[in-house]
């Protein structure tokens, strides 16, 4: 059943799907706690297999269709049920897996400014990348546009909300350039 959401922080979006994003619906999501305002964007980096770009493995992971026989690493993460709202590919393509009003499963055990369970009140954005690599100009362009559309109060790295456990998106992420371009 289609429902419209005329009110709320993402008013006007068709069921929480962003226009212009390629939709790949993930079953790995659930309702946010009632009355939760979404205020945080959590930035991640992912590549599958690790260090390799392109291919459909990330989309398969987020839709529980990863073939454990296709790569030794895929066997290690077999059965993992995760997702994010968005993935920004190396060429800047924006893919959306979970509608904004639903809770995606990206941050895990986490806390932001003393508040736990970041998945409840955040939007997860994965950049296709590995920590030793720079992200591409096309990715920053898409990210900047996404941030401007979402207008969330805070932006944090996964490593900020899960310190000691997570290191993504890593030291190569150009925070200063991003923040400078956002303030223009
Ligand atoms: Zn992460």
XYZ file of C-alpha atoms and ligand atoms in Angstrom:
185
model
C 0.000 0.000 0.000
C 1.301 3.438 -0.839
C 1.196 6.044 1.816
C 2.039 9.689 1.561
C 3.804 11.604 4.270
C 2.756 15.230 3.893
C 4.273 16.261 7.223
C 7.603 15.745 8.921
C 11.214 16.506 8.101
C 11.106 14.926 4.656
C 7.816 16.341 3.480
C 7.175 15.909 -0.188
C 9.369 12.876 -0.645
C 7.582 9.904 -2.129
C 7.527 7.473 0.779
C 10.955 8.640 1.872
C 12.710 7.871 -1.414
C 14.928 10.613 -2.771
C 14.300 11.669 -6.370
C 17.347 10.942 -8.510
C 18.613 8.025 -6.434
C 18.533 4.543 -7.915
C 16.301 2.459 -5.662
C 17.374 -0.972 -4.443
C 14.996 -1.831 -1.603
C 16.621 -3.569 1.364
C 14.639 -5.748 3.776
C 17.177 -4.842 6.481
C 15.245 -2.021 8.090
C 12.452 -1.425 10.556
C 10.425 1.369 12.076
C 12.186 4.151 13.918
C 10.958 4.578 17.504
C 7.746 6.598 17.500
C 8.265 10.341 17.538
C 11.988 10.199 16.742
C 13.312 13.208 14.860
C 16.075 12.342 12.414
C 18.969 14.695 13.102
C 22.243 12.940 12.295
C 24.010 11.773 9.142
C 26.523 8.961 9.729
C 29.241 8.604 7.107
C 30.742 5.223 6.307
C 33.112 3.650 3.802
C 32.648 0.205 2.319
C 34.136 -1.882 -0.472
C 33.377 -5.479 -1.309
C 35.492 -7.496 -1.532
C 37.593 -5.171 0.655
C 39.711 -2.888 -1.520
C 37.845 -3.724 -4.737
C 35.470 -1.342 -6.487
C 32.596 -1.838 -8.884
C 30.472 -4.941 -9.086
C 27.254 -5.646 -7.251
C 28.520 -7.117 -3.950
C 27.532 -4.142 -1.773
C 24.025 -4.169 -3.191
C 23.889 -7.919 -2.671
C 25.058 -7.564 0.939
C 22.367 -4.980 1.713
C 19.686 -7.184 0.149
C 20.873 -10.488 1.691
C 21.850 -11.926 -1.689
C 25.632 -12.170 -1.268
C 26.917 -15.513 -2.536
C 29.258 -16.915 0.168
C 31.009 -19.048 -2.462
C 31.952 -16.054 -4.609
C 34.788 -14.831 -2.337
C 36.391 -16.012 0.923
C 35.460 -12.725 2.610
C 31.818 -13.176 1.665
C 31.820 -16.420 3.623
C 33.134 -14.554 6.694
C 30.264 -12.089 6.609
C 27.638 -14.635 5.638
C 24.331 -14.043 7.384
C 25.164 -10.440 8.303
C 22.010 -8.351 8.093
C 22.979 -4.751 7.443
C 21.955 -1.818 5.316
C 22.333 1.903 4.922
C 19.980 4.462 3.498
C 22.425 5.485 0.783
C 25.484 4.306 -1.092
C 27.590 6.680 -3.175
C 29.559 4.747 -5.770
C 32.991 5.745 -7.057
C 31.432 7.415 -10.121
C 29.130 9.469 -7.914
C 26.012 7.384 -8.513
C 23.560 7.583 -5.618
C 21.799 4.368 -4.609
C 19.088 4.291 -1.943
C 18.240 1.109 -0.035
C 15.980 2.247 2.795
C 13.359 5.031 2.840
C 14.274 7.916 5.096
C 11.493 7.423 7.615
C 12.621 3.833 8.255
C 15.585 2.788 10.408
C 18.514 1.323 8.460
C 21.021 -0.965 10.177
C 24.403 0.713 9.709
C 25.825 2.166 12.933
C 25.621 -0.805 15.315
C 26.530 -0.141 18.952
C 27.035 3.597 18.848
C 26.553 6.885 20.602
C 26.452 10.548 19.575
C 26.672 13.349 22.164
C 25.669 10.964 24.913
C 22.760 9.483 23.029
C 22.970 5.787 22.157
C 21.496 3.709 19.317
C 22.382 6.085 16.508
C 20.410 4.067 13.966
C 17.236 5.342 15.636
C 17.802 8.960 14.686
C 20.291 8.918 11.824
C 20.594 8.493 8.092
C 23.418 6.167 7.025
C 25.530 7.071 4.000
C 28.109 4.644 2.644
C 30.867 5.884 0.356
C 32.341 3.167 -1.818
C 35.953 3.267 -0.763
C 38.788 1.854 1.271
C 40.520 3.711 4.027
C 43.867 4.026 2.291
C 42.259 5.538 -0.843
C 41.025 9.028 -1.555
C 37.368 9.315 -2.382
C 36.560 10.687 -5.827
C 35.487 14.243 -6.706
C 32.232 12.766 -8.070
C 31.540 11.207 -4.674
C 32.067 14.490 -2.850
C 29.764 16.228 -5.324
C 26.979 13.712 -4.743
C 27.534 13.771 -0.984
C 27.386 17.547 -0.871
C 24.138 17.585 -2.803
C 22.692 14.833 -0.591
C 23.630 16.698 2.593
C 21.994 19.861 1.272
C 18.801 17.986 0.461
C 18.583 16.148 3.776
C 19.358 19.205 5.948
C 20.203 17.208 9.059
C 21.642 19.001 12.057
C 24.795 16.922 12.531
C 27.227 14.953 10.411
C 29.501 12.366 12.012
C 31.845 9.621 10.917
C 31.095 6.045 11.893
C 34.409 6.279 13.769
C 32.956 9.206 15.771
C 29.873 7.301 16.919
C 31.652 3.965 17.444
C 35.202 4.934 18.484
C 37.582 2.042 19.068
C 35.287 -0.262 17.123
C 35.051 1.438 13.725
C 37.523 3.530 11.738
C 35.509 4.451 8.645
C 35.343 6.538 6.539
C 38.991 6.967 7.521
C 41.758 9.544 7.446
C 41.493 10.038 3.668
C 38.064 11.593 4.002
C 38.363 15.324 3.261
C 36.312 16.826 6.080
C 37.688 20.332 5.730
C 36.987 20.531 2.010
C 33.490 19.155 2.515
C 32.628 21.560 5.315
C 34.090 24.459 3.361
C 32.007 23.655 0.293
C 28.873 23.222 2.415
C 29.318 26.654 3.949
C 29.516 28.321 0.541
Zn 30.696 2.072 8.925
